[in-house]
Amino acid sequence: MLKQFAEHINSNLPFLKEKSLLLACSGGVDSVVLTHLCVASGLKVTLAHCNFQLRGDESDGDEAFVRNLAQKSGVGVMVKSFDTEKYAEAHRGSIQMAARELRYQWFKELLGSTEFDFVLTAHHADDDLETFLINLSRGTGIEGLSGIPIQNEKVIRPLLNFSRQEILSYAKDNALEWREDSSNSESKYLRNKIRLDIVPQLKTLHPTFLENFKRTQSHLEQTQALVRHHVEEIRKKLFESQGDIIKISVEKLQELKPTAGYLYELFHAYGFTEWNDVEGLLHAMSGKEVLSKTHRLVKDRTHLVLSPIETGLEEVFWVSDDVKELEIPINIRLKNVKTVENTGRNVIYLDKEKLNFPLQLRNWEKGDYFYPYGMKGKKKLSKFFKDEKVDVVSKERQWLLCSDDAIVWVVGRRADERFKVEDSTQEILKITLVS
């Protein structure tokens, strides 16, 4: 196995040989074998152990074992203790999910330093099979069936090609010691139930069941790559980016068959899970929306509008007479000039004496109106937006520059006639929206 591992590193992960690596080590047989293989292969590793304080003296024993393993192996060790039960209660999640989140949060912090380049974990082929079955039982797409990736950004799993039996045999052949986690024998956890009750039965179906499974997953991964490439081409054609807002034609989405399948592939990366609701947007009234944890998808007449959920800024920002530049909530520059030169949507010139400072920057509100530059009479902003075909998300984000209660500028769109520069103007204020 050592020879196979070294060949695997040389062929598929050669960059690891020059890097500083964290090795997630619980003290169980999988991570102990990974430690032994990495040290024997000359990789530069530091053990990282999480004490989740869930099994009393047993957890402390695991920590002591890993510290001793590091010393015997001649490598460094880092340990962190967590109040896992408190974290799970505060976040209303399971103990297993809490432990996973705490573990990877810590790894991310360690990788944030310049000391380490990657994290190695001891996931193996049987873990991959268990994950496949878990995802299958919960309902998933092809991505969920394609298995655990050998690399996910900074997390690398060098043992995915090896089975649990191969790892156990290596440990016994090399007289390695390891710790047994008593919770692994408890079938109350879904993964344990699959590991203890289902996987052994599956392996009786065929003597090379695990190898056949790995081959099937390889085919699924290739199929997924084809799907991903095709969907990316569709996304390039349909997704119209306007800053961080994306507009997608409803008519063109409806032409895609099967529609539900395309919707999943196009939007699941944005965190959406309620696919009946997403498909329902295609036939919904304008203003109907579906939310994920990070994004919103809104029906706006002939388009769906995709945008990140904003964390909410203050509603009003003040611009005093001495301000030369404002960066939040938008970047505008103010300058006293003598003449009017280039104008446009992002540049306006105002008669400064008509302004009452401080000016206000605020979002638009229902009932707002202004006197559009170059026109006679006032116009409601709602009507202006409709005529300009401004989508619902852009309307919500629209900033107004105001003097007292009067709108001076629908920022980036239209100035107000009442504040224009005239022949009698003594002071000219130029305001530029910096994109």
GROMACS .gro file of C-alpha atoms in nm:
model
  435
    1MET     CA    1   0.000   0.000   0.000
    2LEU     CA    2   0.289   0.236   0.072
    3LYS     CA    3   0.415   0.192  -0.283
    4GLN     CA    4   0.065   0.250  -0.424
    5PHE     CA    5   0.025   0.560  -0.206
    6ALA     CA    6   0.359   0.705  -0.320
    7GLU     CA    7   0.268   0.640  -0.684
    8HIS     CA    8  -0.073   0.803  -0.628
    9ILE     CA    9   0.093   1.115  -0.485
   10ASN     CA   10   0.346   1.131  -0.770
   11SER     CA   11   0.084   1.083  -1.040
   12ASN     CA   12  -0.214   1.280  -0.907
   13LEU     CA   13  -0.099   1.508  -0.625
   14PRO     CA   14   0.269   1.588  -0.692
   15PHE     CA   15   0.233   1.946  -0.566
   16LEU     CA   16   0.191   1.816  -0.210
   17LYS     CA   17   0.557   1.716  -0.193
   18GLU     CA   18   0.672   2.079  -0.165
   19LYS     CA   19   0.393   2.204   0.062
   20SER     CA   20   0.332   2.240   0.434
   21LEU     CA   21   0.037   2.018   0.522
   22LEU     CA   22  -0.211   1.987   0.806
   23LEU     CA   23  -0.324   1.629   0.861
   24ALA     CA   24  -0.660   1.592   1.035
   25CYS     CA   25  -0.593   1.317   1.288
   26SER     CA   26  -0.861   1.177   1.518
   27GLY     CA   27  -0.646   0.888   1.637
   28GLY     CA   28  -0.859   0.633   1.454
   29VAL     CA   29  -0.710   0.376   1.221
   30ASP     CA   30  -0.773   0.579   0.903
   31SER     CA   31  -0.588   0.892   1.016
   32VAL     CA   32  -0.312   0.690   1.186
   33VAL     CA   33  -0.244   0.505   0.860
   34LEU     CA   34  -0.250   0.831   0.665
   35THR     CA   35   0.003   0.975   0.911
   36HIS     CA   36   0.229   0.671   0.870
   37LEU     CA   37   0.206   0.683   0.488
   38CYS     CA   38   0.274   1.057   0.470
   39VAL     CA   39   0.577   1.039   0.701
   40ALA     CA   40   0.715   0.734   0.515
   41SER     CA   41   0.665   0.918   0.183
   42GLY     CA   42   0.852   1.225   0.304
   43LEU     CA   43   0.558   1.464   0.309
   44LYS     CA   44   0.582   1.760   0.546
   45VAL     CA   45   0.283   1.719   0.780
   46THR     CA   46   0.161   1.862   1.109
   47LEU     CA   47  -0.114   1.673   1.289
   48ALA     CA   48  -0.431   1.867   1.373
   49HIS     CA   49  -0.657   1.712   1.638
   50CYS     CA   50  -1.003   1.825   1.745
   51ASN     CA   51  -1.117   1.739   2.098
   52PHE     CA   52  -1.494   1.771   2.077
   53GLN     CA   53  -1.534   1.685   2.448
   54LEU     CA   54  -1.824   1.449   2.377
   55ARG     CA   55  -1.696   1.127   2.536
   56GLY     CA   56  -1.533   1.245   2.860
   57ASP     CA   57  -1.212   1.061   2.943
   58GLU     CA   58  -1.222   0.882   2.607
   59SER     CA   59  -1.197   1.216   2.421
   60ASP     CA   60  -0.905   1.323   2.640
   61GLY     CA   61  -0.743   0.984   2.576
   62ASP     CA   62  -0.771   1.042   2.200
   63GLU     CA   63  -0.597   1.377   2.240
   64ALA     CA   64  -0.313   1.226   2.444
   65PHE     CA   65  -0.274   0.947   2.188
   66VAL     CA   66  -0.243   1.193   1.896
   67ARG     CA   67   0.012   1.402   2.085
   68ASN     CA   68   0.215   1.087   2.145
   69LEU     CA   69   0.175   0.977   1.781
   70ALA     CA   70   0.313   1.310   1.663
   71GLN     CA   71   0.610   1.280   1.895
   72LYS     CA   72   0.690   0.924   1.780
   73SER     CA   73   0.647   1.023   1.416
   74GLY     CA   74   0.870   1.328   1.449
   75VAL     CA   75   0.605   1.576   1.334
   76GLY     CA   76   0.432   1.875   1.488
   77VAL     CA   77   0.087   1.868   1.642
   78MET     CA   78  -0.191   2.122   1.700
   79VAL     CA   79  -0.489   2.058   1.925
   80LYS     CA   80  -0.808   2.253   1.987
   81SER     CA   81  -1.094   2.174   2.226
   82PHE     CA   82  -1.456   2.261   2.151
   83ASP     CA   83  -1.776   2.280   2.351
   84THR     CA   84  -1.957   2.091   2.078
   85GLU     CA   85  -2.287   2.040   2.261
   86LYS     CA   86  -2.317   2.412   2.336
   87TYR     CA   87  -2.244   2.497   1.973
   88ALA     CA   88  -2.501   2.245   1.847
   89GLU     CA   89  -2.766   2.385   2.082
   90ALA     CA   90  -2.692   2.745   1.984
   91HIS     CA   91  -2.711   2.664   1.613
   92ARG     CA   92  -3.001   2.420   1.645
   93GLY     CA   93  -2.816   2.145   1.463
   94SER     CA   94  -2.708   1.789   1.521
   95ILE     CA   95  -2.395   1.699   1.716
   96GLN     CA   96  -2.238   1.550   1.404
   97MET     CA   97  -2.304   1.863   1.200
   98ALA     CA   98  -2.174   2.084   1.481
   99ALA     CA   99  -1.852   1.882   1.501
  100ARG     CA  100  -1.805   1.905   1.126
  101GLU     CA  101  -1.859   2.282   1.119
  102LEU     CA  102  -1.626   2.342   1.413
  103ARG     CA  103  -1.358   2.121   1.261
  104TYR     CA  104  -1.359   2.293   0.923
  105GLN     CA  105  -1.386   2.641   1.072
  106TRP     CA  106  -1.067   2.571   1.264
  107PHE     CA  107  -0.894   2.428   0.959
  108LYS     CA  108  -0.991   2.740   0.765
  109GLU     CA  109  -0.840   2.959   1.037
  110LEU     CA  110  -0.517   2.761   1.027
  111LEU     CA  111  -0.502   2.778   0.650
  112GLY     CA  112  -0.559   3.152   0.674
  113SER     CA  113  -0.213   3.179   0.822
  114THR     CA  114   0.084   3.152   0.588
  115GLU     CA  115   0.213   2.845   0.770
  116PHE     CA  116   0.002   2.578   0.599
  117ASP     CA  117  -0.103   2.518   0.238
  118PHE     CA  118  -0.350   2.227   0.249
  119VAL     CA  119  -0.547   2.003   0.485
  120LEU     CA  120  -0.531   1.626   0.437
  121THR     CA  121  -0.819   1.411   0.558
  122ALA     CA  122  -0.835   1.030   0.576
  123HIS     CA  123  -1.159   0.974   0.382
  124HIS     CA  124  -1.143   0.646   0.189
  125ALA     CA  125  -1.345   0.447  -0.065
  126ASP     CA  126  -1.590   0.310   0.194
  127ASP     CA  127  -1.660   0.665   0.316
  128ASP     CA  128  -1.735   0.754  -0.043
  129LEU     CA  129  -1.984   0.466  -0.072
  130GLU     CA  130  -2.152   0.568   0.255
  131THR     CA  131  -2.184   0.929   0.137
  132PHE     CA  132  -2.334   0.807  -0.192
  133LEU     CA  133  -2.597   0.607  -0.004
  134ILE     CA  134  -2.675   0.893   0.235
  135ASN     CA  135  -2.728   1.133  -0.056
  136LEU     CA  136  -2.930   0.872  -0.243
  137SER     CA  137  -3.158   0.823   0.058
  138ARG     CA  138  -3.219   1.197   0.089
  139GLY     CA  139  -3.274   1.262  -0.280
  140THR     CA  140  -3.004   1.426  -0.489
  141GLY     CA  141  -2.885   1.507  -0.839
  142ILE     CA  142  -2.591   1.363  -1.025
  143GLU     CA  143  -2.352   1.582  -0.828
  144GLY     CA  144  -2.456   1.418  -0.502
  145LEU     CA  145  -2.398   1.073  -0.653
  146SER     CA  146  -2.058   1.154  -0.798
  147GLY     CA  147  -1.889   1.108  -0.466
  148ILE     CA  148  -1.641   1.284  -0.243
  149PRO     CA  149  -1.392   1.480  -0.455
  150ILE     CA  150  -1.025   1.404  -0.407
  151GLN     CA  151  -0.968   1.778  -0.377
  152ASN     CA  152  -1.208   2.050  -0.267
  153GLU     CA  153  -1.018   2.377  -0.270
  154LYS     CA  154  -0.765   2.341   0.014
  155VAL     CA  155  -0.894   2.006   0.144
  156ILE     CA  156  -0.733   1.696  -0.007
  157ARG     CA  157  -0.823   1.330   0.050
  158PRO     CA  158  -0.527   1.110  -0.053
  159LEU     CA  159  -0.686   0.780   0.062
  160LEU     CA  160  -0.999   0.787  -0.155
  161ASN     CA  161  -0.857   0.516  -0.380
  162PHE     CA  162  -0.814   0.274  -0.088
  163SER     CA  163  -1.077   0.065   0.092
  164ARG     CA  164  -1.130   0.037   0.466
  165GLN     CA  165  -1.007  -0.322   0.448
  166GLU     CA  166  -0.682  -0.218   0.276
  167ILE     CA  167  -0.624   0.047   0.542
  168LEU     CA  168  -0.694  -0.197   0.826
  169SER     CA  169  -0.464  -0.460   0.674
  170TYR     CA  170  -0.184  -0.204   0.639
  171ALA     CA  171  -0.224  -0.101   1.002
  172LYS     CA  172  -0.204  -0.462   1.121
  173ASP     CA  173   0.087  -0.552   0.893
  174ASN     CA  174   0.286  -0.257   1.029
  175ALA     CA  175   0.182  -0.315   1.392
  176LEU     CA  176   0.029   0.030   1.417
  177GLU     CA  177  -0.174   0.132   1.719
  178TRP     CA  178  -0.491   0.338   1.699
  179ARG     CA  179  -0.794   0.443   1.902
  180GLU     CA  180  -1.144   0.303   1.860
  181ASP     CA  181  -1.423   0.559   1.884
  182SER     CA  182  -1.703   0.394   2.082
  183SER     CA  183  -1.964   0.612   1.911
  184ASN     CA  184  -1.883   0.441   1.578
  185SER     CA  185  -2.072   0.132   1.699
  186GLU     CA  186  -2.391   0.328   1.775
  187SER     CA  187  -2.644   0.275   1.497
  188LYS     CA  188  -2.852   0.580   1.598
  189TYR     CA  189  -2.649   0.784   1.348
  190LEU     CA  190  -2.745   0.744   0.981
  191ARG     CA  191  -2.386   0.698   0.860
  192ASN     CA  192  -2.319   0.432   1.121
  193LYS     CA  193  -2.641   0.250   1.031
  194ILE     CA  194  -2.533   0.243   0.667
  195ARG     CA  195  -2.178   0.139   0.760
  196LEU     CA  196  -2.280  -0.137   1.000
  197ASP     CA  197  -2.599  -0.273   0.846
  198ILE     CA  198  -2.621  -0.189   0.476
  199VAL     CA  199  -2.269  -0.177   0.329
  200PRO     CA  200  -2.176  -0.530   0.450
  201GLN     CA  201  -2.487  -0.666   0.279
  202LEU     CA  202  -2.406  -0.484  -0.044
  203LYS     CA  203  -2.055  -0.629  -0.045
  204THR     CA  204  -2.200  -0.980  -0.037
  205LEU     CA  205  -2.371  -0.917  -0.373
  206HIS     CA  206  -2.044  -0.934  -0.565
  207PRO     CA  207  -1.686  -1.006  -0.461
  208THR     CA  208  -1.565  -0.684  -0.627
  209PHE     CA  209  -1.861  -0.467  -0.527
  210LEU     CA  210  -1.650  -0.174  -0.402
  211GLU     CA  211  -1.430  -0.175  -0.712
  212ASN     CA  212  -1.740  -0.184  -0.931
  213PHE     CA  213  -1.889   0.104  -0.734
  214LYS     CA  214  -1.573   0.312  -0.783
  215ARG     CA  215  -1.588   0.240  -1.156
  216THR     CA  216  -1.952   0.349  -1.167
  217GLN     CA  217  -1.866   0.669  -0.985
  218SER     CA  218  -1.594   0.739  -1.237
  219HIS     CA  219  -1.857   0.716  -1.513
  220LEU     CA  220  -2.086   0.948  -1.314
  221GLU     CA  221  -1.806   1.199  -1.272
  222GLN     CA  222  -1.746   1.202  -1.647
  223THR     CA  223  -2.118   1.246  -1.710
  224GLN     CA  224  -2.126   1.528  -1.458
  225ALA     CA  225  -1.836   1.698  -1.638
  226LEU     CA  226  -2.031   1.680  -1.965
  227VAL     CA  227  -2.344   1.822  -1.796
  228ARG     CA  228  -2.142   2.096  -1.631
  229HIS     CA  229  -1.987   2.198  -1.962
  230HIS     CA  230  -2.325   2.203  -2.138
  231VAL     CA  231  -2.493   2.398  -1.858
  232GLU     CA  232  -2.210   2.652  -1.857
  233GLU     CA  233  -2.268   2.713  -2.229
  234ILE     CA  234  -2.641   2.760  -2.162
  235ARG     CA  235  -2.562   2.995  -1.872
  236LYS     CA  236  -2.339   3.210  -2.096
  237LYS     CA  237  -2.624   3.247  -2.346
  238LEU     CA  238  -2.907   3.311  -2.099
  239PHE     CA  239  -2.753   3.493  -1.802
  240GLU     CA  240  -2.726   3.868  -1.862
  241SER     CA  241  -2.503   4.019  -1.592
  242GLN     CA  242  -2.555   4.376  -1.476
  243GLY     CA  243  -2.312   4.421  -1.191
  244ASP     CA  244  -2.406   4.161  -0.930
  245ILE     CA  245  -2.758   4.130  -1.075
  246ILE     CA  246  -2.832   3.860  -1.333
  247LYS     CA  247  -3.136   3.868  -1.563
  248ILE     CA  248  -3.264   3.554  -1.735
  249SER     CA  249  -3.534   3.544  -2.003
  250VAL     CA  250  -3.838   3.346  -1.886
  251GLU     CA  251  -3.927   3.258  -2.245
  252LYS     CA  252  -3.583   3.109  -2.309
  253LEU     CA  253  -3.594   2.913  -1.983
  254GLN     CA  254  -3.929   2.765  -2.083
  255GLU     CA  255  -3.777   2.648  -2.411
  256LEU     CA  256  -3.529   2.426  -2.223
  257LYS     CA  257  -3.647   2.067  -2.188
  258PRO     CA  258  -3.670   1.908  -1.938
  259THR     CA  259  -3.726   2.246  -1.772
  260ALA     CA  260  -3.703   2.123  -1.413
  261GLY     CA  261  -3.368   1.957  -1.480
  262TYR     CA  262  -3.221   2.269  -1.637
  263LEU     CA  263  -3.349   2.487  -1.354
  264TYR     CA  264  -3.175   2.264  -1.102
  265GLU     CA  265  -2.843   2.273  -1.286
  266LEU     CA  266  -2.861   2.648  -1.350
  267PHE     CA  267  -2.961   2.760  -1.001
  268HIS     CA  268  -2.862   2.503  -0.738
  269ALA     CA  269  -2.518   2.663  -0.701
  270TYR     CA  270  -2.696   2.968  -0.558
  271GLY     CA  271  -2.842   2.767  -0.271
  272PHE     CA  272  -3.198   2.713  -0.397
  273THR     CA  273  -3.372   2.394  -0.284
  274GLU     CA  274  -3.745   2.454  -0.334
  275TRP     CA  275  -3.757   2.353  -0.699
  276ASN     CA  276  -4.134   2.354  -0.737
  277ASP     CA  277  -4.133   2.717  -0.625
  278VAL     CA  278  -3.849   2.805  -0.863
  279GLU     CA  279  -4.030   2.647  -1.157
  280GLY     CA  280  -4.349   2.822  -1.046
  281LEU     CA  281  -4.180   3.159  -1.097
  282LEU     CA  282  -4.189   3.102  -1.471
  283HIS     CA  283  -4.569   3.140  -1.464
  284ALA     CA  284  -4.603   3.374  -1.163
  285MET     CA  285  -4.703   3.739  -1.146
  286SER     CA  286  -4.430   4.003  -1.138
  287GLY     CA  287  -4.289   4.054  -0.790
  288LYS     CA  288  -4.313   3.690  -0.684
  289GLU     CA  289  -3.981   3.570  -0.541
  290VAL     CA  290  -3.800   3.265  -0.404
  291LEU     CA  291  -3.520   3.296  -0.148
  292SER     CA  292  -3.218   3.084  -0.066
  293LYS     CA  293  -2.982   3.155   0.223
  294THR     CA  294  -2.764   3.370  -0.001
  295HIS     CA  295  -2.971   3.474  -0.305
  296ARG     CA  296  -3.314   3.581  -0.421
  297LEU     CA  297  -3.483   3.500  -0.750
  298VAL     CA  298  -3.757   3.744  -0.850
  299LYS     CA  299  -4.007   3.735  -1.138
  300ASP     CA  300  -3.998   4.068  -1.321
  301ARG     CA  301  -4.231   4.071  -1.619
  302THR     CA  302  -4.044   3.878  -1.888
  303HIS     CA  303  -3.735   3.790  -1.683
  304LEU     CA  304  -3.617   3.625  -1.364
  305VAL     CA  305  -3.380   3.849  -1.170
  306LEU     CA  306  -3.111   3.677  -0.961
  307SER     CA  307  -2.926   3.877  -0.697
  308PRO     CA  308  -2.736   3.822  -0.371
  309ILE     CA  309  -2.928   3.897  -0.053
  310GLU     CA  310  -2.793   4.220   0.085
  311THR     CA  311  -2.703   4.254   0.451
  312GLY     CA  312  -2.875   4.589   0.482
  313LEU     CA  313  -2.714   4.931   0.506
  314GLU     CA  314  -2.850   5.235   0.685
  315GLU     CA  315  -3.135   5.390   0.493
  316VAL     CA  316  -3.007   5.749   0.488
  317PHE     CA  317  -2.654   5.885   0.434
  318TRP     CA  318  -2.572   6.251   0.475
  319VAL     CA  319  -2.352   6.453   0.240
  320SER     CA  320  -2.222   6.776   0.392
  321ASP     CA  321  -2.097   7.077   0.198
  322ASP     CA  322  -1.730   6.992   0.257
  323VAL     CA  323  -1.747   6.630   0.137
  324LYS     CA  324  -1.535   6.566  -0.172
  325GLU     CA  325  -1.596   6.191  -0.204
  326LEU     CA  326  -1.834   5.936  -0.055
  327GLU     CA  327  -1.766   5.563  -0.081
  328ILE     CA  328  -2.062   5.415   0.110
  329PRO     CA  329  -2.332   5.329   0.010
  330ILE     CA  330  -2.213   5.425  -0.339
  331ASN     CA  331  -1.901   5.596  -0.466
  332ILE     CA  332  -1.969   5.956  -0.568
  333ARG     CA  333  -1.731   6.248  -0.610
  334LEU     CA  334  -1.826   6.612  -0.565
  335LYS     CA  335  -1.630   6.901  -0.714
  336ASN     CA  336  -1.687   7.273  -0.760
  337VAL     CA  337  -1.627   7.364  -1.126
  338LYS     CA  338  -1.658   7.673  -1.344
  339THR     CA  339  -1.805   7.525  -1.660
  340VAL     CA  340  -2.032   7.241  -1.771
  341GLU     CA  341  -1.851   6.988  -1.985
  342ASN     CA  342  -1.933   6.619  -2.041
  343THR     CA  343  -2.269   6.512  -1.906
  344GLY     CA  344  -2.434   6.172  -1.894
  345ARG     CA  345  -2.609   5.923  -1.666
  346ASN     CA  346  -2.313   5.913  -1.427
  347VAL     CA  347  -2.227   6.285  -1.427
  348ILE     CA  348  -2.452   6.576  -1.336
  349TYR     CA  349  -2.397   6.952  -1.294
  350LEU     CA  350  -2.605   7.140  -1.038
  351ASP     CA  351  -2.668   7.499  -0.938
  352LYS     CA  352  -2.513   7.478  -0.593
  353GLU     CA  353  -2.704   7.777  -0.457
  354LYS     CA  354  -3.031   7.585  -0.508
  355LEU     CA  355  -2.914   7.306  -0.278
  356ASN     CA  356  -2.968   7.289   0.098
  357PHE     CA  357  -2.687   7.099   0.268
  358PRO     CA  358  -2.645   6.844   0.401
  359LEU     CA  359  -2.781   6.647   0.108
  360GLN     CA  360  -2.930   6.301   0.164
  361LEU     CA  361  -2.865   5.971  -0.008
  362ARG     CA  362  -3.156   5.735   0.044
  363ASN     CA  363  -3.342   5.452  -0.126
  364TRP     CA  364  -3.653   5.533  -0.322
  365GLU     CA  365  -3.992   5.503  -0.155
  366LYS     CA  366  -4.341   5.453  -0.286
  367GLY     CA  367  -4.495   5.790  -0.372
  368ASP     CA  368  -4.163   5.957  -0.461
  369TYR     CA  369  -4.172   6.192  -0.757
  370PHE     CA  370  -3.933   6.428  -0.934
  371TYR     CA  371  -3.913   6.669  -1.226
  372PRO     CA  372  -3.710   6.483  -1.493
  373TYR     CA  373  -3.441   6.696  -1.654
  374GLY     CA  374  -3.547   6.822  -1.995
  375MET     CA  375  -3.919   6.769  -1.928
  376LYS     CA  376  -4.202   6.987  -1.803
  377GLY     CA  377  -4.391   6.877  -1.497
  378LYS     CA  378  -4.336   6.606  -1.237
  379LYS     CA  379  -4.335   6.232  -1.270
  380LYS     CA  380  -4.376   5.954  -1.018
  381LEU     CA  381  -4.066   5.742  -0.981
  382SER     CA  382  -4.274   5.425  -1.015
  383LYS     CA  383  -4.387   5.544  -1.360
  384PHE     CA  384  -4.031   5.651  -1.449
  385PHE     CA  385  -3.899   5.307  -1.356
  386LYS     CA  386  -4.168   5.137  -1.561
  387ASP     CA  387  -4.092   5.350  -1.866
  388GLU     CA  388  -3.721   5.284  -1.823
  389LYS     CA  389  -3.787   4.909  -1.781
  390VAL     CA  390  -3.601   4.901  -1.449
  391ASP     CA  391  -3.626   4.556  -1.291
  392VAL     CA  392  -3.764   4.507  -0.941
  393VAL     CA  393  -3.425   4.438  -0.775
  394SER     CA  394  -3.262   4.745  -0.932
  395LYS     CA  395  -3.558   4.954  -0.812
  396GLU     CA  396  -3.505   4.836  -0.457
  397ARG     CA  397  -3.138   4.929  -0.481
  398GLN     CA  398  -3.194   5.266  -0.644
  399TRP     CA  399  -3.034   5.557  -0.460
  400LEU     CA  400  -3.173   5.908  -0.462
  401LEU     CA  401  -2.973   6.224  -0.392
  402CYS     CA  402  -3.206   6.469  -0.218
  403SER     CA  403  -3.205   6.827  -0.099
  404ASP     CA  404  -3.451   6.842   0.190
  405ASP     CA  405  -3.754   6.656   0.052
  406ALA     CA  406  -3.676   6.725  -0.314
  407ILE     CA  407  -3.507   6.469  -0.535
  408VAL     CA  408  -3.196   6.614  -0.698
  409TRP     CA  409  -3.081   6.306  -0.884
  410VAL     CA  410  -3.211   5.957  -0.948
  411VAL     CA  411  -2.852   5.845  -0.922
  412GLY     CA  412  -2.711   5.704  -1.241
  413ARG     CA  413  -3.034   5.761  -1.432
  414ARG     CA  414  -3.179   6.115  -1.444
  415ALA     CA  415  -3.124   6.455  -1.283
  416ASP     CA  416  -3.401   6.685  -1.167
  417GLU     CA  417  -3.493   6.989  -1.376
  418ARG     CA  418  -3.525   7.215  -1.071
  419PHE     CA  419  -3.154   7.209  -0.988
  420LYS     CA  420  -3.008   7.250  -1.337
  421VAL     CA  421  -2.736   7.500  -1.420
  422GLU     CA  422  -2.870   7.819  -1.579
  423ASP     CA  423  -2.716   8.138  -1.721
  424SER     CA  424  -2.756   8.306  -1.382
  425THR     CA  425  -2.579   8.026  -1.192
  426GLN     CA  426  -2.287   8.150  -0.983
  427GLU     CA  427  -2.160   7.818  -0.835
  428ILE     CA  428  -2.157   7.490  -1.026
  429LEU     CA  429  -2.132   7.156  -0.843
  430LYS     CA  430  -2.025   6.854  -1.046
  431ILE     CA  431  -2.119   6.514  -0.906
  432THR     CA  432  -1.980   6.194  -1.057
  433LEU     CA  433  -2.095   5.840  -0.990
  434VAL     CA  434  -1.787   5.620  -0.997
  435SER     CA  435  -1.873   5.275  -1.126
   0.00000   0.00000   0.00000
